[in-house]
Amino acid sequence: MKELILIAVGSALVNNVVLSQFLGICPFLGVSRKVETAAGMGVAVIFVITLASALTAVVNKLLVRLDLEFLQTIVFILLIAALVQFVEMFLKKFSHGLYQALGVYLPLITTNCAVLGVAINNVNYEYSVVQSIVNGFGTAVGFTISIILLAGLRERNEHNPIPKPFRGSPIVLVTAGLMAMAFFGFAGIL
């Protein structure tokens, strides 16, 4: 149990997928304009990464048993694409407002390198199925924390007098860089 907690905290804070591994930058910067949209994207990413971690761990065991490890990346991409389609259909039916708010970024979860990166990291770290699920969930929670924090800071920056050369993307990138430096402070807790 202690090991699972360390994996979860480590993947969420210390090895934050966006701020220390620099995976998933596109949705991190693109969907972080409003806290509500960022939270919705975070929930979708939590669902997709956790399920993708479970499925890819099980499928990877099968690929290893059949001596087909060379197909990992292709199989993982196909599984992730299928999961995202499922989430998209679910949101379209049960939360149409969130579906419209996420817009083009929801299908982008398919190509979100964070989802594939977690699946590959699980294989590289030789995690069991349970450890893979915990790592996936922790990573997705870390992604959600960082995207919501950035969205909150971006909303707040709209009302601040920012010098003209820093308006728009430059201030967002500076803010993200400062967040990354702050998250490196968590490295000492594990």
Tab-separated table of C-alpha atoms in Angstrom, residues 53-162:
chain	number	residue	atom	x	y	z
A	53	SER	CA	-3.237	2.457	-18.110
A	54	ALA	CA	-5.346	-0.511	-17.079
A	55	LEU	CA	-5.998	-1.692	-20.631
A	56	THR	CA	-2.462	-1.203	-21.882
A	57	ALA	CA	-1.038	-3.027	-18.852
A	58	VAL	CA	-3.260	-6.032	-19.493
A	59	VAL	CA	-2.654	-5.964	-23.246
A	60	ASN	CA	1.085	-5.563	-22.696
A	61	LYS	CA	1.117	-8.758	-20.595
A	62	LEU	CA	-0.548	-10.507	-23.532
A	63	LEU	CA	1.907	-9.008	-26.049
A	64	VAL	CA	4.855	-10.140	-23.914
A	65	ARG	CA	3.415	-13.637	-23.581
A	66	LEU	CA	2.975	-13.835	-27.370
A	67	ASP	CA	6.430	-12.306	-27.972
A	68	LEU	CA	4.882	-9.349	-29.843
A	69	GLU	CA	6.372	-6.452	-27.829
A	70	PHE	CA	7.306	-4.686	-31.059
A	71	LEU	CA	3.588	-3.924	-31.558
A	72	GLN	CA	3.259	-2.049	-28.235
A	73	THR	CA	3.140	1.474	-29.589
A	74	ILE	CA	0.669	0.678	-32.374
A	75	VAL	CA	-1.614	-1.314	-30.076
A	76	PHE	CA	-1.439	1.357	-27.364
A	77	ILE	CA	-2.377	4.089	-29.849
A	78	LEU	CA	-5.355	2.071	-31.092
A	79	LEU	CA	-6.566	1.429	-27.520
A	80	ILE	CA	-6.234	5.104	-26.611
A	81	ALA	CA	-8.094	6.195	-29.761
A	82	ALA	CA	-10.943	3.804	-28.968
A	83	LEU	CA	-11.154	5.077	-25.380
A	84	VAL	CA	-11.272	8.694	-26.485
A	85	GLN	CA	-14.075	7.898	-28.916
A	86	PHE	CA	-15.979	6.306	-26.041
A	87	VAL	CA	-15.465	9.379	-23.830
A	88	GLU	CA	-16.493	11.673	-26.682
A	89	MET	CA	-19.734	9.747	-27.267
A	90	PHE	CA	-20.432	9.678	-23.519
A	91	LEU	CA	-19.935	13.438	-23.116
A	92	LYS	CA	-21.969	14.202	-26.229
A	93	LYS	CA	-24.888	12.238	-24.815
A	94	PHE	CA	-24.728	13.092	-21.096
A	95	SER	CA	-22.904	16.456	-20.890
A	96	HIS	CA	-23.457	18.291	-24.148
A	97	GLY	CA	-22.343	21.635	-22.683
A	98	LEU	CA	-18.966	20.239	-21.649
A	99	TYR	CA	-18.708	18.446	-24.989
A	100	GLN	CA	-19.143	21.769	-26.820
A	101	ALA	CA	-16.837	23.627	-24.415
A	102	LEU	CA	-14.011	21.149	-25.010
A	103	GLY	CA	-14.555	21.386	-28.751
A	104	VAL	CA	-11.604	20.230	-30.819
A	105	TYR	CA	-9.522	19.485	-27.742
A	106	LEU	CA	-11.482	16.373	-26.828
A	107	PRO	CA	-10.400	14.465	-29.951
A	108	LEU	CA	-6.900	15.801	-29.277
A	109	ILE	CA	-6.719	13.531	-26.209
A	110	THR	CA	-6.179	10.777	-28.780
A	111	THR	CA	-2.934	12.423	-29.821
A	112	ASN	CA	-2.107	13.706	-26.339
A	113	CYS	CA	1.361	12.358	-25.838
A	114	ALA	CA	0.760	12.275	-22.069
A	115	VAL	CA	-1.677	9.376	-22.461
A	116	LEU	CA	0.721	7.351	-24.595
A	117	GLY	CA	3.660	8.457	-22.445
A	118	VAL	CA	2.044	7.069	-19.294
A	119	ALA	CA	1.357	3.730	-20.985
A	120	ILE	CA	4.955	3.485	-22.188
A	121	ASN	CA	6.318	4.588	-18.789
A	122	ASN	CA	4.274	1.869	-17.115
A	123	VAL	CA	5.943	-0.681	-19.365
A	124	ASN	CA	9.406	0.824	-18.868
A	125	TYR	CA	9.019	0.882	-15.072
A	126	GLU	CA	7.772	-2.723	-15.239
A	127	TYR	CA	4.675	-1.870	-13.205
A	128	SER	CA	2.028	-4.469	-12.478
A	129	VAL	CA	-1.542	-3.852	-13.585
A	130	VAL	CA	-2.465	-2.306	-10.210
A	131	GLN	CA	0.672	-0.148	-10.159
A	132	SER	CA	-0.055	0.949	-13.732
A	133	ILE	CA	-3.579	1.997	-12.790
A	134	VAL	CA	-2.319	3.942	-9.766
A	135	ASN	CA	0.419	5.588	-11.831
A	136	GLY	CA	-2.083	6.487	-14.556
A	137	PHE	CA	-4.548	7.917	-12.059
A	138	GLY	CA	-1.831	9.887	-10.241
A	139	THR	CA	-0.460	11.231	-13.497
A	140	ALA	CA	-3.922	12.301	-14.647
A	141	VAL	CA	-4.620	13.982	-11.305
A	142	GLY	CA	-1.312	15.837	-11.648
A	143	PHE	CA	-2.307	16.932	-15.153
A	144	THR	CA	-5.675	18.110	-13.819
A	145	ILE	CA	-4.093	20.034	-10.941
A	146	SER	CA	-1.678	21.799	-13.250
A	147	ILE	CA	-4.249	22.668	-15.943
A	148	ILE	CA	-6.727	24.027	-13.371
A	149	LEU	CA	-3.994	26.069	-11.683
A	150	LEU	CA	-2.923	27.521	-15.025
A	151	ALA	CA	-6.534	28.291	-15.958
A	152	GLY	CA	-7.063	30.102	-12.651
A	153	LEU	CA	-3.896	32.110	-13.145
A	154	ARG	CA	-4.861	32.939	-16.734
A	155	GLU	CA	-8.305	34.155	-15.647
A	156	ARG	CA	-6.675	36.298	-13.007
A	157	ASN	CA	-4.108	37.690	-15.465
A	158	GLU	CA	-6.906	38.995	-17.699
A	159	HIS	CA	-7.599	41.725	-15.148
A	160	ASN	CA	-3.960	42.648	-14.502
A	161	PRO	CA	-2.039	45.374	-16.305
A	162	ILE	CA	0.404	43.225	-18.297
